[in-house]
Amino acid sequence: MANALIALGGNLGENRKTLAAAFVALSRISSTSLIRRSQLVVTTPIGGPPGQGDFLNAAALLRTELSAEALLEELHAIEAGANRVRVVRWQARTLDLDLLLYDQEEFAANDLVVPHPRMSFRRFVLQPAVEIAPSFLHTTSGWTLEALLRHLDTAENVIAVGGENSAQVTPIYKALKDRFPHLKFAYDPEQPRAKLVIWIGENPPKEVLAGPTAVLPTPTDREEQEAVLHEAIAAIEATK
């Protein structure tokens, strides 16, 4: 048996009813039990097309005999039952179910990455997750979920930006400073007490990952640079 932590969200239709039905559906997955569920949290949309309504977010703790891959298939089936449509990234949606943690395992296969690659800095994920599983370990950072959320609450508003290729990092670093003039930015991924580290490139050092960290790909052209900048902006907004 494995513990599986699930994030739920939605901002289309009667989303309270949709999330209530999703909790029921989670409890009916074969060889799986719903152990705990969080309260619903109202959050602002981040990163997607403008004009969206607020989200309702929540978390669920499952105990399952299914593999992570099999459990993900069940989550996708529940989303499909709620008429989830995937066209534009981060668009408005009826239901979003993400597998955040699966025991203390780490792996990446096909469309499944565990721990979820953006959960360490997303307040709208951490807040409901901490309500039901505060001591669960986020293995990539080595911090508990409670410690990650506490860091977002108490750390100085410093964003550390770094990466493998300074020529690729510098334009993004400067654009972020212009976009968020109220924040302090440090061109040092090891800046102590940084609320968030944005690392551009693969294989960041372990000390970079020790806390809320957004790992983004190194852009190779102007279009990719804009995409990475958009992702970095969304990561910063998700810490609020």
XYZ file of C-alpha atoms in Angstrom:
240
model
C 0.000 0.000 0.000
C 1.173 3.505 -0.827
C 0.173 6.974 0.340
C -0.759 9.223 -2.570
C -1.361 12.940 -2.244
C -3.701 14.458 -4.830
C -4.356 18.119 -5.704
C -7.823 19.079 -6.914
C -8.880 22.290 -8.623
C -11.436 23.792 -10.951
C -12.935 27.113 -12.012
C -15.635 26.284 -14.539
C -19.257 25.429 -13.953
C -20.587 24.543 -10.509
C -17.142 23.842 -9.183
C -18.180 23.146 -5.595
C -20.399 20.341 -6.824
C -17.685 19.172 -9.212
C -15.079 18.928 -6.459
C -17.554 17.221 -4.119
C -18.220 14.637 -6.820
C -14.485 14.260 -7.401
C -13.914 13.364 -3.749
C -16.588 10.682 -4.061
C -14.993 9.388 -7.271
C -11.579 9.232 -5.592
C -13.049 7.140 -2.778
C -14.407 4.666 -5.350
C -11.135 3.971 -7.166
C -10.396 0.266 -7.019
C -7.967 -0.934 -4.337
C -7.888 2.613 -2.969
C -9.232 4.409 0.094
C -9.790 8.107 0.662
C -8.109 8.778 4.008
C -8.416 12.554 4.354
C -9.665 15.540 2.406
C -8.967 19.221 2.890
C -11.272 22.193 2.970
C -11.819 24.103 -0.264
C -9.594 27.133 -0.847
C -10.448 30.013 -3.207
C -7.429 31.073 -5.285
C -6.609 33.442 -8.145
C -5.812 31.933 -11.574
C -2.105 31.981 -12.417
C -0.312 31.790 -15.748
C -3.226 31.029 -18.043
C -5.385 33.075 -20.424
C -6.841 36.273 -18.894
C -10.429 36.686 -17.774
C -10.755 33.439 -15.844
C -12.792 33.099 -12.676
C -11.320 32.161 -9.321
C -10.352 28.555 -8.662
C -11.425 26.268 -5.895
C -8.490 24.128 -4.767
C -8.271 21.209 -2.386
C -6.201 18.137 -1.557
C -6.923 14.481 -0.876
C -4.861 11.767 0.754
C -5.331 8.300 -0.693
C -4.106 4.894 0.431
C -3.769 2.671 -2.616
C -2.507 -0.628 -3.943
C -2.316 0.812 -7.458
C 0.946 1.849 -9.055
C 1.462 5.560 -9.629
C 0.883 5.090 -13.357
C -2.360 3.167 -12.801
C -3.547 5.753 -10.300
C -2.859 8.536 -12.795
C -5.047 6.760 -15.338
C -7.864 6.714 -12.780
C -7.398 10.442 -12.145
C -7.595 11.163 -15.874
C -10.790 9.095 -16.088
C -12.358 11.157 -13.281
C -11.336 14.369 -15.071
C -12.896 13.094 -18.294
C -16.093 12.319 -16.409
C -16.172 15.971 -15.353
C -15.757 17.070 -19.002
C -12.189 18.273 -18.558
C -10.860 19.668 -21.853
C -7.142 20.175 -22.579
C -6.499 22.693 -25.362
C -4.571 25.666 -23.954
C -2.154 25.300 -21.057
C -3.489 26.598 -17.711
C -6.850 27.406 -19.268
C -10.088 27.483 -17.292
C -11.227 23.944 -16.497
C -13.937 22.006 -14.771
C -11.579 19.706 -12.871
C -7.847 19.249 -12.495
C -6.431 16.276 -10.579
C -2.669 16.118 -10.051
C -0.675 13.359 -8.395
C 1.641 15.327 -6.110
C 3.379 12.652 -4.057
C 3.453 8.870 -4.147
C 5.036 7.721 -0.882
C 8.624 9.009 -0.996
C 9.299 7.893 -4.551
C 10.921 10.030 -7.237
C 10.502 9.234 -10.913
C 9.661 10.677 -14.304
C 7.946 8.621 -16.985
C 5.821 9.781 -19.904
C 3.524 12.509 -18.540
C 4.062 11.639 -14.870
C 6.696 13.317 -12.690
C 6.732 12.641 -8.934
C 7.049 14.739 -6.842
C 5.023 17.149 -8.931
C 7.631 19.518 -10.413
C 5.857 22.755 -9.419
C 4.357 21.900 -6.053
C 7.230 23.168 -3.867
C 6.464 26.844 -4.567
C 2.735 26.855 -5.328
C 0.849 28.219 -2.352
C -2.493 27.111 -3.803
C -1.186 23.529 -3.772
C 0.675 23.619 -0.466
C -2.043 25.248 1.632
C -4.655 22.470 1.291
C -1.947 19.782 1.233
C -0.509 20.952 4.554
C -3.976 20.806 6.090
C -4.077 17.019 5.627
C -0.429 15.954 5.327
C 1.879 18.534 6.969
C 4.679 16.084 7.769
C 4.840 14.490 4.328
C 8.277 14.815 2.777
C 8.819 16.569 -0.515
C 11.767 14.420 -1.490
C 13.233 16.712 -4.157
C 13.808 19.537 -1.670
C 14.176 17.398 1.436
C 11.639 19.614 3.229
C 8.269 18.704 4.675
C 5.205 20.275 3.102
C 4.677 22.294 6.271
C 8.234 23.661 6.058
C 7.774 24.656 2.407
C 4.585 26.588 3.176
C 6.113 28.205 6.267
C 9.023 29.369 4.116
C 6.662 31.091 1.683
C 5.003 32.780 4.669
C 8.138 33.952 6.465
C 11.015 34.302 3.984
C 12.152 37.709 2.834
C 10.783 38.696 -0.569
C 13.954 37.734 -2.408
C 13.859 35.768 -5.651
C 17.174 34.117 -6.547
C 17.749 33.594 -10.252
C 20.552 31.472 -11.642
C 21.442 28.825 -14.169
C 24.053 27.050 -16.215
C 24.385 29.690 -18.970
C 24.633 33.280 -17.738
C 24.034 34.656 -21.232
C 20.643 32.931 -21.283
C 19.798 33.769 -17.671
C 20.590 37.507 -17.718
C 17.727 38.651 -20.031
C 15.192 36.710 -17.973
C 16.647 38.020 -14.726
C 16.381 41.626 -15.967
C 12.844 41.125 -17.281
C 11.722 39.718 -13.927
C 13.218 42.692 -12.067
C 11.242 45.031 -14.329
C 8.039 43.018 -13.903
C 8.240 42.810 -10.094
C 9.832 46.080 -8.860
C 8.604 45.463 -5.297
C 10.675 42.280 -4.988
C 14.381 41.922 -4.375
C 16.268 39.853 -6.924
C 19.632 38.212 -6.400
C 21.747 36.857 -9.215
C 22.781 33.990 -6.978
C 20.817 30.726 -6.709
C 22.318 30.085 -3.287
C 21.049 33.364 -1.810
C 20.137 32.543 1.790
C 16.501 32.907 2.716
C 15.372 33.464 -0.869
C 11.643 32.873 -1.017
C 12.022 31.167 -4.396
C 14.935 29.986 -6.504
C 14.437 30.086 -10.265
C 17.038 27.854 -11.903
C 17.342 27.883 -15.683
C 18.932 24.697 -16.991
C 19.082 20.997 -16.222
C 20.642 19.258 -13.226
C 20.675 22.055 -10.633
C 22.977 21.515 -7.632
C 21.371 19.923 -4.588
C 21.653 23.131 -2.580
C 19.546 24.903 -5.202
C 16.754 22.363 -4.760
C 16.757 22.662 -0.953
C 13.569 24.700 -0.734
C 10.954 26.140 -3.088
C 12.564 25.914 -6.530
C 11.342 26.355 -10.108
C 13.578 24.469 -12.546
C 13.081 25.769 -16.087
C 14.663 24.747 -19.413
C 17.443 26.771 -20.996
C 15.952 28.679 -23.944
C 17.637 28.343 -27.327
C 15.788 31.073 -29.217
C 13.609 34.134 -28.663
C 10.361 32.182 -28.616
C 11.646 29.775 -25.981
C 12.998 32.673 -23.945
C 9.523 34.209 -23.849
C 8.065 30.871 -22.772
C 10.602 30.500 -19.962
C 9.954 34.060 -18.829
C 6.212 33.373 -18.753
C 6.842 30.257 -16.655
C 9.085 32.196 -14.263
C 6.471 34.927 -13.835
C 3.831 32.300 -13.054
C 6.148 30.681 -10.507
C 6.653 33.970 -8.672
C 2.931 34.711 -8.691
C 2.208 31.230 -7.315
C 4.191 31.973 -4.144
C 1.805 34.762 -3.083
